[in-house]
Amino acid sequence: MRTTRPRLRRFGALAATALAASLVLAACGDDDGDDGGSGSEPTADAADFPEGSTMAELAEAGEITVGTKFDQPLFGLVGPDGTPVGFDVEIAKMIAGELGISEDNINWVETVSANREPFIEDGQVDIVVATYTINDERKQLVDFAGPYFNAGQTIMVLESNSDINGPDDLAGRNVCSVEGSTPAENIRTNYPEAVLFPTGAYSDCLEPLRNGQVDAVTTDNVILSGFVDQNPGEFKLVGDTFTEEPYGIGLALGDTEFRNWINDVLEASYEDGRWAEAWEETAGAVLETPDPPQVDRY
Ligand code: GLU
């Protein structure tokens, strides 16, 4: 019979996976008692996890279904081969890797802002890593590991615009944001004089901004920075951030064991540099590398 392994042992497995991932020969030391593995293949298997846990089930299945964004440069953007790239995608790959699941065995599902809770609740995805703000309202429906990044809401306008400099300038303006997002909710609640133009995904806001149908787009700074970078000379960000948007990994409500385990994986990656490396390979092309946030084990 298998019992829950002590914390240190789990970090042994994490370290082994990190070694394998960096293509260090698996023939060198194997202090976690497993067979090691070869090449860049992840080394964990179901036996590394408590029986009946979500970790054991996923490791046993050898695949995981991840909800992420498909239209957001820097965090989750589908490339020509149909696979998403970005910081969220790297975080998901790291979690999968710790379950012994290689990136080829990740099923990527597009989650837009409004379908993240329902997709988790009805089991269409195992986890959501999708610029997903942790908040109390969402915690009624899903659990969150993390945060693994702290964003904040801001505003994007046309490069030529000089009259919108902050949220108070949005009164009487058409403002695009996405249904089911915290920035859209914030505009509805706290800036009721702004005229909200809700869309299904952030990329749907770009054409309306170009053709003057809307005056501004609002959401998290890092999402908007991705659009500014992707469309040189067209758009700019204005003003400071005016909310806090801690990004969490969404999972089924009540699966505390899985949540704690993902938090362990995140913390280990903060310490051993894999989190910073994931950032530098993705969002880091445009944004400075921040310090990793403190995990909130609520
Ligand atoms: N982080 C915010 C949210 O979770 C905005 C970004 C998004 O919609 O994905 O609602």
mmCIF file of C-alpha atoms and ligand atoms in Angstrom:
data_model
loop_
_atom_site.group_PDB
_atom_site.id
_atom_site.type_symbol
_atom_site.label_atom_id
_atom_site.label_comp_id
_atom_site.label_asym_id
_atom_site.label_seq_id
_atom_site.Cartn_x
_atom_site.Cartn_y
_atom_site.Cartn_z
ATOM 1 C CA MET A 1 0.000 0.000 0.000
ATOM 2 C CA ARG A 2 1.238 3.422 -0.883
ATOM 3 C CA THR A 3 1.221 6.264 1.566
ATOM 4 C CA THR A 4 1.583 9.978 0.974
ATOM 5 C CA ARG A 5 5.201 10.774 0.489
ATOM 6 C CA PRO A 6 6.891 13.358 2.635
ATOM 7 C CA ARG A 7 7.509 16.741 1.049
ATOM 8 C CA LEU A 8 11.242 16.326 0.646
ATOM 9 C CA ARG A 9 10.809 13.202 -1.380
ATOM 10 C CA ARG A 10 8.496 14.992 -3.759
ATOM 11 C CA PHE A 11 11.093 17.695 -4.292
ATOM 12 C CA GLY A 12 13.511 14.909 -5.136
ATOM 13 C CA ALA A 13 11.190 13.869 -7.956
ATOM 14 C CA LEU A 14 10.859 17.487 -9.081
ATOM 15 C CA ALA A 15 14.603 17.906 -9.215
ATOM 16 C CA ALA A 16 14.943 14.698 -11.213
ATOM 17 C CA THR A 17 12.422 15.961 -13.740
ATOM 18 C CA ALA A 18 14.198 19.304 -14.017
ATOM 19 C CA LEU A 19 17.430 17.480 -14.776
ATOM 20 C CA ALA A 20 15.796 15.354 -17.431
ATOM 21 C CA ALA A 21 14.133 18.416 -18.940
ATOM 22 C CA SER A 22 17.456 20.131 -19.348
ATOM 23 C CA LEU A 23 18.772 17.078 -21.180
ATOM 24 C CA VAL A 24 21.306 16.173 -18.548
ATOM 25 C CA LEU A 25 21.965 12.468 -18.976
ATOM 26 C CA ALA A 26 19.535 10.495 -16.861
ATOM 27 C CA ALA A 27 22.328 8.062 -16.106
ATOM 28 C CA CYS A 28 23.628 10.353 -13.421
ATOM 29 C CA GLY A 29 22.343 10.077 -9.822
ATOM 30 C CA ASP A 30 18.751 9.071 -9.207
ATOM 31 C CA ASP A 31 18.000 9.794 -5.625
ATOM 32 C CA ASP A 32 14.246 9.390 -5.763
ATOM 33 C CA GLY A 33 14.291 5.626 -6.150
ATOM 34 C CA ASP A 34 12.634 5.600 -9.590
ATOM 35 C CA ASP A 35 14.260 4.238 -12.681
ATOM 36 C CA GLY A 36 15.200 7.700 -13.738
ATOM 37 C CA GLY A 37 13.954 7.934 -17.296
ATOM 38 C CA SER A 38 15.813 8.883 -20.396
ATOM 39 C CA GLY A 39 16.375 11.906 -22.547
ATOM 40 C CA SER A 40 13.914 14.742 -22.004
ATOM 41 C CA GLU A 41 10.966 12.573 -21.056
ATOM 42 C CA PRO A 42 9.331 13.430 -17.728
ATOM 43 C CA THR A 43 10.154 10.902 -15.034
ATOM 44 C CA ALA A 44 7.178 10.843 -12.660
ATOM 45 C CA ASP A 45 4.562 8.094 -12.790
ATOM 46 C CA ALA A 46 1.333 7.251 -10.971
ATOM 47 C CA ALA A 47 3.207 5.421 -8.222
ATOM 48 C CA ASP A 48 4.790 8.700 -7.176
ATOM 49 C CA PHE A 49 1.433 10.057 -6.032
ATOM 50 C CA PRO A 50 -1.125 9.156 -3.358
ATOM 51 C CA GLU A 51 -3.518 6.472 -4.564
ATOM 52 C CA GLY A 52 -6.790 7.893 -5.842
ATOM 53 C CA SER A 53 -5.416 11.426 -6.115
ATOM 54 C CA THR A 54 -5.982 13.511 -9.229
ATOM 55 C CA MET A 55 -2.212 13.481 -9.697
ATOM 56 C CA ALA A 56 -2.166 9.660 -9.731
ATOM 57 C CA GLU A 57 -5.149 9.554 -12.124
ATOM 58 C CA LEU A 58 -3.580 11.990 -14.568
ATOM 59 C CA ALA A 59 -0.157 10.327 -14.361
ATOM 60 C CA GLU A 60 -1.810 6.970 -14.977
ATOM 61 C CA ALA A 61 -3.774 8.326 -17.957
ATOM 62 C CA GLY A 62 -0.571 9.849 -19.327
ATOM 63 C CA GLU A 63 -2.438 12.886 -20.597
ATOM 64 C CA ILE A 64 -3.964 16.103 -19.305
ATOM 65 C CA THR A 65 -6.504 18.536 -20.759
ATOM 66 C CA VAL A 66 -5.574 22.163 -20.249
ATOM 67 C CA GLY A 67 -7.754 25.195 -20.885
ATOM 68 C CA THR A 68 -5.807 28.223 -22.059
ATOM 69 C CA LYS A 69 -6.192 31.299 -24.244
ATOM 70 C CA PHE A 70 -5.581 30.945 -27.961
ATOM 71 C CA ASP A 71 -5.542 34.628 -28.945
ATOM 72 C CA GLN A 72 -3.323 36.363 -26.412
ATOM 73 C CA PRO A 73 0.279 37.030 -27.423
ATOM 74 C CA LEU A 74 2.861 36.454 -24.661
ATOM 75 C CA PHE A 75 0.562 34.238 -22.526
ATOM 76 C CA GLY A 76 -1.430 31.921 -24.789
ATOM 77 C CA LEU A 77 -1.426 32.285 -28.561
ATOM 78 C CA VAL A 78 -1.965 29.499 -31.067
ATOM 79 C CA GLY A 79 0.813 29.284 -33.611
ATOM 80 C CA PRO A 80 0.660 28.002 -37.197
ATOM 81 C CA ASP A 81 1.000 24.395 -36.005
ATOM 82 C CA GLY A 82 -2.145 24.681 -33.880
ATOM 83 C CA THR A 83 -0.270 24.531 -30.570
ATOM 84 C CA PRO A 84 -0.438 27.468 -28.187
ATOM 85 C CA VAL A 85 2.688 29.267 -26.966
ATOM 86 C CA GLY A 86 3.204 31.694 -24.097
ATOM 87 C CA PHE A 87 3.858 31.961 -20.377
ATOM 88 C CA ASP A 88 0.578 30.282 -19.367
ATOM 89 C CA VAL A 89 1.389 27.466 -21.758
ATOM 90 C CA GLU A 90 4.831 27.012 -20.180
ATOM 91 C CA ILE A 91 3.311 26.912 -16.686
ATOM 92 C CA ALA A 92 0.900 24.194 -17.844
ATOM 93 C CA LYS A 93 3.729 22.217 -19.457
ATOM 94 C CA MET A 94 5.673 22.372 -16.228
ATOM 95 C CA ILE A 95 2.726 20.976 -14.246
ATOM 96 C CA ALA A 96 2.191 18.254 -16.844
ATOM 97 C CA GLY A 97 5.898 17.408 -16.760
ATOM 98 C CA GLU A 98 5.767 16.929 -12.988
ATOM 99 C CA LEU A 99 2.971 14.412 -13.577
ATOM 100 C CA GLY A 100 5.172 12.519 -16.018
ATOM 101 C CA ILE A 101 3.176 13.848 -18.993
ATOM 102 C CA SER A 102 5.164 15.142 -21.945
ATOM 103 C CA GLU A 103 3.969 18.207 -23.844
ATOM 104 C CA ASP A 104 2.853 16.041 -26.765
ATOM 105 C CA ASN A 105 0.275 14.503 -24.448
ATOM 106 C CA ILE A 106 -1.326 17.763 -23.411
ATOM 107 C CA ASN A 107 -4.744 18.333 -24.954
ATOM 108 C CA TRP A 108 -5.089 22.086 -25.378
ATOM 109 C CA VAL A 109 -8.614 23.477 -25.235
ATOM 110 C CA GLU A 110 -9.416 27.115 -25.873
ATOM 111 C CA THR A 111 -10.947 28.762 -22.857
ATOM 112 C CA VAL A 112 -12.200 32.308 -23.283
ATOM 113 C CA SER A 113 -12.911 34.450 -20.241
ATOM 114 C CA ALA A 114 -16.537 33.377 -19.828
ATOM 115 C CA ASN A 115 -16.193 29.607 -20.128
ATOM 116 C CA ARG A 116 -13.374 28.924 -17.659
ATOM 117 C CA GLU A 117 -15.542 28.123 -14.627
ATOM 118 C CA PRO A 118 -18.068 26.016 -16.609
ATOM 119 C CA PHE A 119 -15.312 24.035 -18.349
ATOM 120 C CA ILE A 120 -13.730 23.203 -14.987
ATOM 121 C CA GLU A 121 -17.081 22.465 -13.350
ATOM 122 C CA ASP A 122 -18.241 20.036 -16.022
ATOM 123 C CA GLY A 123 -14.841 18.350 -16.339
ATOM 124 C CA GLN A 124 -14.073 19.439 -19.912
ATOM 125 C CA VAL A 125 -10.626 20.488 -18.693
ATOM 126 C CA ASP A 126 -8.414 19.284 -15.853
ATOM 127 C CA ILE A 127 -6.863 22.680 -15.233
ATOM 128 C CA VAL A 128 -7.177 26.202 -16.615
ATOM 129 C CA VAL A 129 -4.062 28.341 -17.069
ATOM 130 C CA ALA A 130 -5.472 31.364 -18.869
ATOM 131 C CA THR A 131 -4.681 34.813 -17.414
ATOM 132 C CA TYR A 132 -7.223 33.767 -14.806
ATOM 133 C CA THR A 133 -7.666 36.121 -11.862
ATOM 134 C CA ILE A 134 -8.186 34.527 -8.464
ATOM 135 C CA ASN A 135 -11.142 36.128 -6.701
ATOM 136 C CA ASP A 136 -13.716 35.244 -4.056
ATOM 137 C CA GLU A 137 -16.626 35.061 -6.477
ATOM 138 C CA ARG A 138 -14.843 32.520 -8.689
ATOM 139 C CA LYS A 139 -13.700 30.594 -5.598
ATOM 140 C CA GLN A 140 -17.355 29.696 -5.017
ATOM 141 C CA LEU A 141 -17.185 27.624 -8.204
ATOM 142 C CA VAL A 142 -13.565 26.508 -8.675
ATOM 143 C CA ASP A 143 -10.338 26.226 -6.695
ATOM 144 C CA PHE A 144 -7.150 28.090 -7.514
ATOM 145 C CA ALA A 145 -3.490 27.221 -7.088
ATOM 146 C CA GLY A 146 -1.103 30.144 -7.229
ATOM 147 C CA PRO A 147 -0.829 32.984 -7.831
ATOM 148 C CA TYR A 148 1.977 32.492 -10.308
ATOM 149 C CA PHE A 149 1.862 36.090 -11.600
ATOM 150 C CA ASN A 150 0.341 39.433 -10.547
ATOM 151 C CA ALA A 151 -1.181 41.530 -13.327
ATOM 152 C CA GLY A 152 -3.318 44.682 -13.168
ATOM 153 C CA GLN A 153 -6.036 46.240 -15.306
ATOM 154 C CA THR A 154 -5.102 49.082 -17.641
ATOM 155 C CA ILE A 155 -6.235 50.750 -20.875
ATOM 156 C CA MET A 156 -5.120 50.543 -24.504
ATOM 157 C CA VAL A 157 -5.961 53.208 -27.103
ATOM 158 C CA LEU A 158 -4.870 54.094 -30.616
ATOM 159 C CA GLU A 159 -1.345 55.466 -30.766
ATOM 160 C CA SER A 160 -2.810 58.805 -31.981
ATOM 161 C CA ASN A 161 -5.239 59.183 -29.057
ATOM 162 C CA SER A 162 -4.423 61.917 -26.559
ATOM 163 C CA ASP A 163 -7.629 62.319 -24.553
ATOM 164 C CA ILE A 164 -7.825 59.044 -22.651
ATOM 165 C CA ASN A 165 -5.229 58.805 -19.902
ATOM 166 C CA GLY A 166 -6.921 56.741 -17.221
ATOM 167 C CA PRO A 167 -10.204 55.066 -16.246
ATOM 168 C CA ASP A 168 -11.888 58.344 -15.299
ATOM 169 C CA ASP A 169 -11.566 59.478 -18.916
ATOM 170 C CA LEU A 170 -13.727 56.552 -20.053
ATOM 171 C CA ALA A 171 -17.033 58.290 -19.175
ATOM 172 C CA GLY A 172 -19.163 58.536 -22.311
ATOM 173 C CA ARG A 173 -16.648 56.472 -24.326
ATOM 174 C CA ASN A 174 -17.112 53.114 -25.971
ATOM 175 C CA VAL A 175 -14.875 50.673 -24.183
ATOM 176 C CA CYS A 176 -14.201 47.153 -25.363
ATOM 177 C CA SER A 177 -13.593 44.299 -22.956
ATOM 178 C CA VAL A 178 -14.504 40.635 -22.703
ATOM 179 C CA GLU A 179 -17.671 39.169 -21.239
ATOM 180 C CA GLY A 180 -16.931 37.112 -18.129
ATOM 181 C CA SER A 181 -13.710 38.973 -17.303
ATOM 182 C CA THR A 182 -12.892 40.917 -14.162
ATOM 183 C CA PRO A 183 -11.984 44.092 -16.126
ATOM 184 C CA ALA A 184 -15.411 44.135 -17.826
ATOM 185 C CA GLU A 185 -17.062 43.646 -14.439
ATOM 186 C CA ASN A 186 -14.970 46.449 -12.968
ATOM 187 C CA ILE A 187 -16.093 48.837 -15.709
ATOM 188 C CA ARG A 188 -19.744 47.891 -15.196
ATOM 189 C CA THR A 189 -19.541 48.330 -11.436
ATOM 190 C CA ASN A 190 -17.120 51.180 -10.890
ATOM 191 C CA TYR A 191 -17.183 53.165 -14.145
ATOM 192 C CA PRO A 192 -20.877 52.999 -15.105
ATOM 193 C CA GLU A 193 -20.602 56.072 -17.329
ATOM 194 C CA ALA A 194 -18.330 54.207 -19.703
ATOM 195 C CA VAL A 195 -20.226 52.427 -22.483
ATOM 196 C CA LEU A 196 -19.114 48.818 -22.344
ATOM 197 C CA PHE A 197 -18.740 47.005 -25.650
ATOM 198 C CA PRO A 198 -18.449 43.342 -24.605
ATOM 199 C CA THR A 199 -16.848 40.753 -26.881
ATOM 200 C CA GLY A 200 -16.023 37.056 -26.570
ATOM 201 C CA ALA A 201 -12.224 37.320 -26.686
ATOM 202 C CA TYR A 202 -9.726 40.171 -26.536
ATOM 203 C CA SER A 203 -8.601 39.860 -30.134
ATOM 204 C CA ASP A 204 -12.215 40.764 -31.081
ATOM 205 C CA CYS A 205 -11.554 44.234 -29.633
ATOM 206 C CA LEU A 206 -8.735 45.115 -32.041
ATOM 207 C CA GLU A 207 -10.702 45.795 -35.222
ATOM 208 C CA PRO A 208 -13.330 47.901 -33.398
ATOM 209 C CA LEU A 209 -10.475 49.952 -31.914
ATOM 210 C CA ARG A 210 -8.866 50.414 -35.332
ATOM 211 C CA ASN A 211 -12.064 51.498 -37.036
ATOM 212 C CA GLY A 212 -13.246 53.799 -34.244
ATOM 213 C CA GLN A 213 -16.190 51.697 -33.133
ATOM 214 C CA VAL A 214 -14.619 51.806 -29.677
ATOM 215 C CA ASP A 215 -12.299 54.369 -28.102
ATOM 216 C CA ALA A 216 -10.411 52.067 -25.779
ATOM 217 C CA VAL A 217 -9.806 48.446 -24.825
ATOM 218 C CA THR A 218 -9.407 47.496 -21.198
ATOM 219 C CA THR A 219 -8.018 44.396 -19.539
ATOM 220 C CA ASP A 220 -4.822 43.243 -17.837
ATOM 221 C CA ASN A 221 -1.622 45.162 -18.618
ATOM 222 C CA VAL A 222 0.259 42.083 -19.843
ATOM 223 C CA ILE A 223 -2.461 41.074 -22.306
ATOM 224 C CA LEU A 224 -2.594 44.586 -23.749
ATOM 225 C CA SER A 225 1.218 44.752 -23.899
ATOM 226 C CA GLY A 226 1.101 41.673 -26.092
ATOM 227 C CA PHE A 227 -1.260 43.380 -28.537
ATOM 228 C CA VAL A 228 0.839 46.556 -28.583
ATOM 229 C CA ASP A 229 3.925 44.480 -29.355
ATOM 230 C CA GLN A 230 2.159 42.448 -32.031
ATOM 231 C CA ASN A 231 0.882 45.526 -33.877
ATOM 232 C CA PRO A 232 3.783 47.982 -34.037
ATOM 233 C CA GLY A 233 2.865 51.660 -34.166
ATOM 234 C CA GLU A 234 -0.889 51.061 -33.838
ATOM 235 C CA PHE A 235 -1.735 51.003 -30.144
ATOM 236 C CA LYS A 236 -0.397 52.217 -26.785
ATOM 237 C CA LEU A 237 -1.133 51.702 -23.101
ATOM 238 C CA VAL A 238 -2.189 54.698 -21.019
ATOM 239 C CA GLY A 239 -2.134 55.342 -17.272
ATOM 240 C CA ASP A 240 -1.221 53.061 -14.403
ATOM 241 C CA THR A 241 -2.789 49.759 -13.521
ATOM 242 C CA PHE A 242 -5.926 50.287 -11.423
ATOM 243 C CA THR A 243 -6.721 46.783 -10.117
ATOM 244 C CA GLU A 244 -4.838 43.742 -8.868
ATOM 245 C CA GLU A 245 -5.219 40.595 -10.941
ATOM 246 C CA PRO A 246 -3.391 37.658 -9.354
ATOM 247 C CA TYR A 247 -3.252 34.819 -11.867
ATOM 248 C CA GLY A 248 -4.167 31.373 -10.588
ATOM 249 C CA ILE A 249 -4.461 27.878 -11.986
ATOM 250 C CA GLY A 250 -8.119 26.887 -11.931
ATOM 251 C CA LEU A 251 -9.079 23.345 -10.914
ATOM 252 C CA ALA A 252 -12.106 21.485 -9.590
ATOM 253 C CA LEU A 253 -13.649 22.902 -6.434
ATOM 254 C CA GLY A 254 -12.673 20.910 -3.352
ATOM 255 C CA ASP A 255 -9.650 19.107 -4.830
ATOM 256 C CA THR A 256 -7.357 20.429 -2.109
ATOM 257 C CA GLU A 257 -4.775 17.690 -2.582
ATOM 258 C CA PHE A 258 -4.317 18.640 -6.254
ATOM 259 C CA ARG A 259 -4.285 22.347 -5.397
ATOM 260 C CA ASN A 260 -1.622 21.840 -2.716
ATOM 261 C CA TRP A 261 0.456 19.747 -5.071
ATOM 262 C CA ILE A 262 0.317 22.387 -7.855
ATOM 263 C CA ASN A 263 1.310 24.999 -5.272
ATOM 264 C CA ASP A 264 4.316 22.816 -4.361
ATOM 265 C CA VAL A 265 5.251 22.601 -8.046
ATOM 266 C CA LEU A 266 4.979 26.389 -8.426
ATOM 267 C CA GLU A 267 7.058 27.102 -5.329
ATOM 268 C CA ALA A 268 9.761 24.681 -6.435
ATOM 269 C CA SER A 269 9.877 26.383 -9.850
ATOM 270 C CA TYR A 270 10.202 29.801 -8.179
ATOM 271 C CA GLU A 271 13.201 28.533 -6.264
ATOM 272 C CA ASP A 272 15.037 26.569 -8.919
ATOM 273 C CA GLY A 273 14.685 29.156 -11.676
ATOM 274 C CA ARG A 274 12.294 27.297 -14.005
ATOM 275 C CA TRP A 275 9.556 29.894 -13.466
ATOM 276 C CA ALA A 276 11.917 32.737 -14.443
ATOM 277 C CA GLU A 277 13.143 30.719 -17.405
ATOM 278 C CA ALA A 278 9.565 30.151 -18.586
ATOM 279 C CA TRP A 279 8.954 33.895 -18.340
ATOM 280 C CA GLU A 280 12.121 34.816 -20.193
ATOM 281 C CA GLU A 281 11.317 32.445 -23.053
ATOM 282 C CA THR A 282 7.829 33.919 -23.540
ATOM 283 C CA ALA A 283 6.531 37.196 -22.077
ATOM 284 C CA GLY A 284 10.123 38.164 -21.286
ATOM 285 C CA ALA A 285 10.632 39.033 -24.946
ATOM 286 C CA VAL A 286 8.598 42.164 -24.239
ATOM 287 C CA LEU A 287 8.287 42.530 -20.457
ATOM 288 C CA GLU A 288 10.827 42.620 -17.651
ATOM 289 C CA THR A 289 11.148 39.531 -15.493
ATOM 290 C CA PRO A 290 9.239 40.138 -12.251
ATOM 291 C CA ASP A 291 9.826 38.431 -8.914
ATOM 292 C CA PRO A 292 7.597 35.402 -8.486
ATOM 293 C CA PRO A 293 4.599 36.116 -6.280
ATOM 294 C CA GLN A 294 3.883 34.483 -2.926
ATOM 295 C CA VAL A 295 1.665 31.413 -3.297
ATOM 296 C CA ASP A 296 -1.598 31.828 -1.380
ATOM 297 C CA ARG A 297 -2.543 28.553 0.329
ATOM 298 C CA TYR A 298 -6.016 29.702 1.345
HETATM 299 N N1 GLU B 1 -7.430 38.385 -15.526
HETATM 300 C C1 GLU B 1 -8.734 38.821 -15.883
HETATM 301 C C2 GLU B 1 -9.774 37.738 -15.700
HETATM 302 O O1 GLU B 1 -9.450 36.653 -15.309
HETATM 303 C C3 GLU B 1 -8.758 39.351 -17.292
HETATM 304 C C4 GLU B 1 -8.096 38.492 -18.311
HETATM 305 C C5 GLU B 1 -9.019 37.465 -18.912
HETATM 306 O O2 GLU B 1 -10.197 37.764 -19.137
HETATM 307 O O3 GLU B 1 -8.527 36.381 -19.182
HETATM 308 O O4 GLU B 1 -10.950 37.973 -15.892
#
